[in-house]
mmCIF file of C-alpha atoms in Angstrom:
data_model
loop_
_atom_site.group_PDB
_atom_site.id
_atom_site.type_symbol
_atom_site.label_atom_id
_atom_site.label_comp_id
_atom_site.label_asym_id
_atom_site.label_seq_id
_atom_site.Cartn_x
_atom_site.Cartn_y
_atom_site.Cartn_z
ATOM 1 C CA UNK A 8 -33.554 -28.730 -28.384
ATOM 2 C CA UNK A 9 -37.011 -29.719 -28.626
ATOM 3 C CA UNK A 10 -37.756 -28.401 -32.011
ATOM 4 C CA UNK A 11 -34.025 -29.363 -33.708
ATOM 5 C CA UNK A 12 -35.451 -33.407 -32.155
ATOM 6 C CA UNK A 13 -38.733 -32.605 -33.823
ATOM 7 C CA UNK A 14 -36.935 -31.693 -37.170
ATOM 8 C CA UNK A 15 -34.362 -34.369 -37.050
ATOM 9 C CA UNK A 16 -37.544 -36.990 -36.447
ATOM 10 C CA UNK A 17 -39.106 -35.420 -39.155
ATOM 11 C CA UNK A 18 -36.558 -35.633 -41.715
ATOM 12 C CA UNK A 19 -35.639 -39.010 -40.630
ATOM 13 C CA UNK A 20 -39.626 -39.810 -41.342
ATOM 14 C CA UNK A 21 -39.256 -38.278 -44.960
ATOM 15 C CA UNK A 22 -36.249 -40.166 -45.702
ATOM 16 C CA UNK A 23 -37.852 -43.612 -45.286
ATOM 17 C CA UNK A 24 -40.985 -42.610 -46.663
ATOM 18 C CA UNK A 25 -38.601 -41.608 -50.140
ATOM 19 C CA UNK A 26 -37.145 -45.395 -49.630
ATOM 20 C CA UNK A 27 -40.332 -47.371 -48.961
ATOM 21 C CA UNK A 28 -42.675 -45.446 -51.383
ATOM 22 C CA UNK A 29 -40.506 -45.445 -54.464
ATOM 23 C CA UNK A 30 -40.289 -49.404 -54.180
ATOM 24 C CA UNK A 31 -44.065 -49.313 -53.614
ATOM 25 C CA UNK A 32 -44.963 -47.497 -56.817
ATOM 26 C CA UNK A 33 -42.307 -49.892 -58.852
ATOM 27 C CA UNK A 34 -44.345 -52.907 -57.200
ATOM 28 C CA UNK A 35 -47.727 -51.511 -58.027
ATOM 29 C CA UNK A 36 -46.135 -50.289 -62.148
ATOM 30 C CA UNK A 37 -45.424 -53.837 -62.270
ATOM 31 C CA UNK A 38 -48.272 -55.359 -61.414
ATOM 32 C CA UNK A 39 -50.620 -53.097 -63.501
ATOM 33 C CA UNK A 40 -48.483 -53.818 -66.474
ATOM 34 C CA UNK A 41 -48.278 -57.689 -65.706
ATOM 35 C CA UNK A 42 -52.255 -57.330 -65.618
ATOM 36 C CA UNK A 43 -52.931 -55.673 -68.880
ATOM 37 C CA UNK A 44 -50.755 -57.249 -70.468
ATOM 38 C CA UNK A 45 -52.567 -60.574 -69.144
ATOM 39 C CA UNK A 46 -56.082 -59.196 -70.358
ATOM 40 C CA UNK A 47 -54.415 -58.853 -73.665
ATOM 41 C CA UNK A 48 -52.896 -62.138 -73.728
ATOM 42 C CA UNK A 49 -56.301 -64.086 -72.725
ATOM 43 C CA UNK A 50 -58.068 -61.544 -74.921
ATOM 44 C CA UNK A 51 -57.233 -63.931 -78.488
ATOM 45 C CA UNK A 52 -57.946 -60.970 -80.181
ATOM 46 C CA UNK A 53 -57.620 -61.503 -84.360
ATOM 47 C CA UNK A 54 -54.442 -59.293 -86.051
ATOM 48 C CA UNK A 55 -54.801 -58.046 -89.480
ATOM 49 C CA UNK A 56 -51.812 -57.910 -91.068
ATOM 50 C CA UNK A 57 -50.898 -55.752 -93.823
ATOM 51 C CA UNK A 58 -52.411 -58.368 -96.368
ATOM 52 C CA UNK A 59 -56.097 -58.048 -95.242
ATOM 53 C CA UNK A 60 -55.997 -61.611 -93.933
ATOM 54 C CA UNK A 61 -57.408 -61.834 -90.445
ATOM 55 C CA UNK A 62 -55.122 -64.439 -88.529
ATOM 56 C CA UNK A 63 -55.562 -65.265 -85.300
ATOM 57 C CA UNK A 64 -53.262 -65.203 -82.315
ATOM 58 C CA UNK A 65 -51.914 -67.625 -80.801
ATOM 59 C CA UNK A 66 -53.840 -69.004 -77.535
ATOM 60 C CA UNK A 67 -52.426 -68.532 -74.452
ATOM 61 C CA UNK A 68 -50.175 -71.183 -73.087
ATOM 62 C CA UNK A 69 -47.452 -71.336 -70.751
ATOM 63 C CA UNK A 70 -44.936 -69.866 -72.974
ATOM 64 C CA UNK A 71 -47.289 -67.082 -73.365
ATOM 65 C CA UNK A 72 -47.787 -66.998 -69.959
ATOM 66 C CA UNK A 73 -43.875 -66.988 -68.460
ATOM 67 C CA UNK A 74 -42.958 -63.952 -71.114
ATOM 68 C CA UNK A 75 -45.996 -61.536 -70.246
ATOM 69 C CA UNK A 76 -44.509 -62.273 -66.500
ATOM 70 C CA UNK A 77 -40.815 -61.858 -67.425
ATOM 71 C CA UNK A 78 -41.581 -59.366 -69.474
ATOM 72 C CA UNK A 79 -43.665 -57.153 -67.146
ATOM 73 C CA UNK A 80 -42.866 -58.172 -63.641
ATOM 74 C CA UNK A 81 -38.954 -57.093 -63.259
ATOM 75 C CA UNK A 82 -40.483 -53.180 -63.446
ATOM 76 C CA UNK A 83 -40.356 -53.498 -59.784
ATOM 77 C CA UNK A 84 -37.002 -53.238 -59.814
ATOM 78 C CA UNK A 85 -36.445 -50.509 -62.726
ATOM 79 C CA UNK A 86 -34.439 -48.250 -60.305
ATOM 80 C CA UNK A 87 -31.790 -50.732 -58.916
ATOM 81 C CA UNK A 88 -31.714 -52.379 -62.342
ATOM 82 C CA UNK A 89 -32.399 -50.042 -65.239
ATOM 83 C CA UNK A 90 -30.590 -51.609 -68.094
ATOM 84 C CA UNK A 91 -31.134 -55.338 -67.265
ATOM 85 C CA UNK A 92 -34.976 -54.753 -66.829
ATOM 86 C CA UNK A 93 -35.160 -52.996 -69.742
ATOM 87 C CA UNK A 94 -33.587 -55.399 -72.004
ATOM 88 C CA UNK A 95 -35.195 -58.227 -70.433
ATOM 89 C CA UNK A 96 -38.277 -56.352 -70.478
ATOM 90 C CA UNK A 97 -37.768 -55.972 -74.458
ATOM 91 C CA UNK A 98 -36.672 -59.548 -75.032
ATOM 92 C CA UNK A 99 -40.138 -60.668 -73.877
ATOM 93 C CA UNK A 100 -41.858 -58.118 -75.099
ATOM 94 C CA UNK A 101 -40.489 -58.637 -78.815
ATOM 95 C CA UNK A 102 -40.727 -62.295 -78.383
ATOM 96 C CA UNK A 103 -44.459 -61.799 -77.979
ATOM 97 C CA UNK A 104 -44.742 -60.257 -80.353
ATOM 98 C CA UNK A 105 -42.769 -62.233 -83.000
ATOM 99 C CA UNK A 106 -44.107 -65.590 -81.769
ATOM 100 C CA UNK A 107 -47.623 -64.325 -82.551
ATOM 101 C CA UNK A 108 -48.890 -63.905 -78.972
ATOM 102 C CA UNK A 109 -51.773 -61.312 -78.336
ATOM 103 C CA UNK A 110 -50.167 -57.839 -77.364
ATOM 104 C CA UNK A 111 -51.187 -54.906 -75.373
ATOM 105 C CA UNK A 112 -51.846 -52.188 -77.768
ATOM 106 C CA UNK A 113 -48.622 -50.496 -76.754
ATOM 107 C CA UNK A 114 -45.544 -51.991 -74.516
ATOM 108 C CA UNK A 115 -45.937 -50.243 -71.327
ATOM 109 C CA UNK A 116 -43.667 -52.352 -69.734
ATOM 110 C CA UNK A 117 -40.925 -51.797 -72.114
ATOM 111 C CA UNK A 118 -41.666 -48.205 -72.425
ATOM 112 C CA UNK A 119 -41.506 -47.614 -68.542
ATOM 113 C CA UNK A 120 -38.281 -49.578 -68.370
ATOM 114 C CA UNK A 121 -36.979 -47.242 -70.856
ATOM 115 C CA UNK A 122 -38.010 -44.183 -69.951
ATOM 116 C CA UNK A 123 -36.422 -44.714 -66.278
ATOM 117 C CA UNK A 124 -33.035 -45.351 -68.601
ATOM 118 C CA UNK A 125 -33.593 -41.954 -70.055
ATOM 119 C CA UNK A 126 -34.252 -40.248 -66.543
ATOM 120 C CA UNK A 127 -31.228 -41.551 -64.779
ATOM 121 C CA UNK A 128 -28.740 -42.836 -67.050
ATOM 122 C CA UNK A 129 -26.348 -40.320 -69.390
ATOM 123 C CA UNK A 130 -27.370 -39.158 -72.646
ATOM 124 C CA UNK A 131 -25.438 -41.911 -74.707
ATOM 125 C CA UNK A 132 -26.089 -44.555 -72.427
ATOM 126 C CA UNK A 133 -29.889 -43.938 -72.748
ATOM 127 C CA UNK A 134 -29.316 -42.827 -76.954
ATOM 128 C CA UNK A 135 -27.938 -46.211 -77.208
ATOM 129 C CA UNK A 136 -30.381 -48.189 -75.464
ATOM 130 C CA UNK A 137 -33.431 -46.099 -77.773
ATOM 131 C CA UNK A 138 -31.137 -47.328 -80.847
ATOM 132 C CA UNK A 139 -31.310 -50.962 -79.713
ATOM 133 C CA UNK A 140 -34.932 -50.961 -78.971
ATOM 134 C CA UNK A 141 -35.787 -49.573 -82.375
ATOM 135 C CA UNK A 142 -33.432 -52.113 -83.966
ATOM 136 C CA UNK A 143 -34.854 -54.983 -82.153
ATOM 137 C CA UNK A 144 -38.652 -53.836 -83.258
ATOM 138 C CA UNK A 145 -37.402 -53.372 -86.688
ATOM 139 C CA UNK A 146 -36.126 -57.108 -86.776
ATOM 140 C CA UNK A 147 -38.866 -58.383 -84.810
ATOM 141 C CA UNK A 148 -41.498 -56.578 -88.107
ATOM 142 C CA UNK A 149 -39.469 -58.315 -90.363
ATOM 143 C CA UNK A 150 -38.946 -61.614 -88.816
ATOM 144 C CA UNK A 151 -41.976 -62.095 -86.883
ATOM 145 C CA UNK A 152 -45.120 -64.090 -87.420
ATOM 146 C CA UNK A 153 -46.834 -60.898 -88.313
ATOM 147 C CA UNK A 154 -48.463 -59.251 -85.463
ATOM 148 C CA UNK A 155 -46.458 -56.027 -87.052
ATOM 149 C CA UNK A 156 -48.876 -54.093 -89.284
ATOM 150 C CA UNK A 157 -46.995 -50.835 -90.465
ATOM 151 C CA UNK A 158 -49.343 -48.695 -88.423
ATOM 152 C CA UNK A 159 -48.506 -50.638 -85.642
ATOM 153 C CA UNK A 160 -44.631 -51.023 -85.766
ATOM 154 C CA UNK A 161 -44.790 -47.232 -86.621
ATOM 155 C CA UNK A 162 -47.007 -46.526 -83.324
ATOM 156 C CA UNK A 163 -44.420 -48.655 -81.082
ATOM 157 C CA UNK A 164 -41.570 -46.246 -82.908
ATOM 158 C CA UNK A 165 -42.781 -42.931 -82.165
ATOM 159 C CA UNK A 166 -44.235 -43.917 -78.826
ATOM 160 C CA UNK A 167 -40.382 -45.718 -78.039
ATOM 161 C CA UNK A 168 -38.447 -42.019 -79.175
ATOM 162 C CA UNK A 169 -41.466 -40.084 -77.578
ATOM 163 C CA UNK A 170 -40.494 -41.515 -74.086
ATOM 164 C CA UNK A 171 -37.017 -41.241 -74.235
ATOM 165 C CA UNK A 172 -37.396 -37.534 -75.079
ATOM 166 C CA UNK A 173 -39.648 -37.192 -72.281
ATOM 167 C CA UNK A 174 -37.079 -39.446 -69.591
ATOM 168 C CA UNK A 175 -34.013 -37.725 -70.714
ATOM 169 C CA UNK A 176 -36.140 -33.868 -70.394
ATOM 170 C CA UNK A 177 -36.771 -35.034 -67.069
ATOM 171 C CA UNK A 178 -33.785 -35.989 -65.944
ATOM 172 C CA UNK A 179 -32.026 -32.145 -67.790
ATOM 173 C CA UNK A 180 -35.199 -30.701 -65.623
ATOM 174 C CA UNK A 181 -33.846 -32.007 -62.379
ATOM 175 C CA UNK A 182 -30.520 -30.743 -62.656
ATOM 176 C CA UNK A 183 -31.216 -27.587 -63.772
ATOM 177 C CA UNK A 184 -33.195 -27.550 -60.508
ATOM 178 C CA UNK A 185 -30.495 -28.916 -58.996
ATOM 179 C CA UNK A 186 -28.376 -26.017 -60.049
ATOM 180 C CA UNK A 187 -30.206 -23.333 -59.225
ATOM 181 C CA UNK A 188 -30.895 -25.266 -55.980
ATOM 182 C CA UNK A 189 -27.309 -25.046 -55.429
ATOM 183 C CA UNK A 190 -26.752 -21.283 -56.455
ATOM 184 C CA UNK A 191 -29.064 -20.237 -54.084
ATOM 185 C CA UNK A 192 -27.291 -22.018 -51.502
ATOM 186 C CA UNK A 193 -24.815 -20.340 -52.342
ATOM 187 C CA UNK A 194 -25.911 -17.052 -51.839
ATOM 188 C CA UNK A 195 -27.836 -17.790 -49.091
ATOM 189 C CA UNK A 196 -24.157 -18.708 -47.278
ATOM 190 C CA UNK A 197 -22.505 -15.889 -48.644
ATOM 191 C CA UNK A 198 -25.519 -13.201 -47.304
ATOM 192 C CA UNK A 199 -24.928 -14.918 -43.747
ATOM 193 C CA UNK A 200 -21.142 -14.170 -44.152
ATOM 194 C CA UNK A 201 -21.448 -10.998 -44.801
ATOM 195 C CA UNK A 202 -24.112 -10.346 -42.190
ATOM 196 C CA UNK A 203 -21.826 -12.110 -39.988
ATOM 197 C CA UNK A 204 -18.740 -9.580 -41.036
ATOM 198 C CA UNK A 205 -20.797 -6.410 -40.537
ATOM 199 C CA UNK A 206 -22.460 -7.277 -37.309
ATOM 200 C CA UNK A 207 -18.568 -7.933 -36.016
ATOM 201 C CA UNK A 208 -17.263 -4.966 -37.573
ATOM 202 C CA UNK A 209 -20.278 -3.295 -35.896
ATOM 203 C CA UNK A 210 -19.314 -4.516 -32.217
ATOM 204 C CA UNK A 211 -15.619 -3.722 -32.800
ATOM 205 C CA UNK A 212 -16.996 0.063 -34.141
ATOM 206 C CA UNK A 213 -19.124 0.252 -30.536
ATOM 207 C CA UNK A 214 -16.128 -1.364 -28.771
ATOM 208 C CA UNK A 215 -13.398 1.501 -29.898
ATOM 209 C CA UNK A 216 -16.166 4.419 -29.396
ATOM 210 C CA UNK A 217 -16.346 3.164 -25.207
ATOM 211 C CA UNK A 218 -12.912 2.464 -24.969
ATOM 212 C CA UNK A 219 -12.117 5.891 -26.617
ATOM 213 C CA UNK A 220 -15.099 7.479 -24.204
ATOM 214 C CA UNK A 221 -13.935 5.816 -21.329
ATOM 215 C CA UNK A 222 -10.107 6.937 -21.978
ATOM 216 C CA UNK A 223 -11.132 10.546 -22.235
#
């Protein structure tokens, strides 16, 4: 009794810790996005566009300000929320980007958004959302104020398709696991059955050898 109490505490102890600390680590993703994206923002780094002409970035302002945030910040909630944080998440980000605001060198907020769409939604779901993505930085390198160089926009493309790949592997990974979790199960249940049947058929073999000793 003791030791089923001790397991049943235990469990109950890992199955908060697997609520509390996943929220914890979408907290803390957010916040270290939100703060290099910041450091990139107040950096008023120059851009080089494709031209050769260094032009500046726009200085941080408010506006600046409010889409880093929106666009960085809602990662806490990536789990509960994939697709609306990742296309509000991509909104900003592009909007920083188009406006002329000072980037981080890639968008890890986007990018994390995304690749938690990859790792628990279905393959077209997560296909489409890619799609969009690369859509909206195509538009955003043609209609922006040219923070786009082609290295760059070429960069945010491979690294956008790189971490879907590597969400949607991850999610194929855990149900193959799942699978083979489940197989073994399985077996496991039918070994105990048959244990089960030949112990019984072993009593009832014992049972008819006394009862046929005892008769004679």
């Amino acid at each position: 009794m003791a030791d089923r109490q001790r397991g049943a505490a235990a469990s109950s102890g890992s199955g908060r810790r697997s609520v509390v600390d996943p929220a914890i680590r979408d907290a803390l993703l957010a916040l270290i996005a939100a703060g290099l994206s910041l450091v990139s923002l107040a950096g008023k780094i120059s851009q080089v566009p494709s031209d050769d002409q260094v032009v500046p970035f726009l200085e941080a302002d408010g506006l600046g300000l409010g889409l880093v945030l929106l666009g960085t910040l809602p990662l806490a909630w990536r789990r509960q929320a994939p697709l609306p944080v990742l296309a509000v998440t991509a909104i900003s980000t592009l909007l920083v980007e188009s406006l002329g605001y000072p980037p981080p060198p890639l968008p890890f907020a986007m990018l994390a958004a995304l690749f938690t769409v990859a790792e628990v939604g279905s393959f077209r779901v997560s296909a489409a959302a890619t799609g969009a993505v690369v859509a909206g930085l195509a538009v955003a390198a043609l209609a922006g104020s040219g923070t786009f160089t082609d290295d760059k926009l070429l960069a945010y493309m491979l690294s956008v398709v790189g971490t879907w790949i590597a969400g949607y592997w991850l999610q194929l990974s855990r149900g193959r696991a799942a699978q083979l979790e489940q197989i073994a199960d399985l077996e496991r249940q039918a070994l105990a059955a048959r244990t089960r049947l030949a112990v019984e058929q072993e009593r009832e073999r014992i049972a008819r050898e006394l009862h046929d000793l005892v008769s004679s």
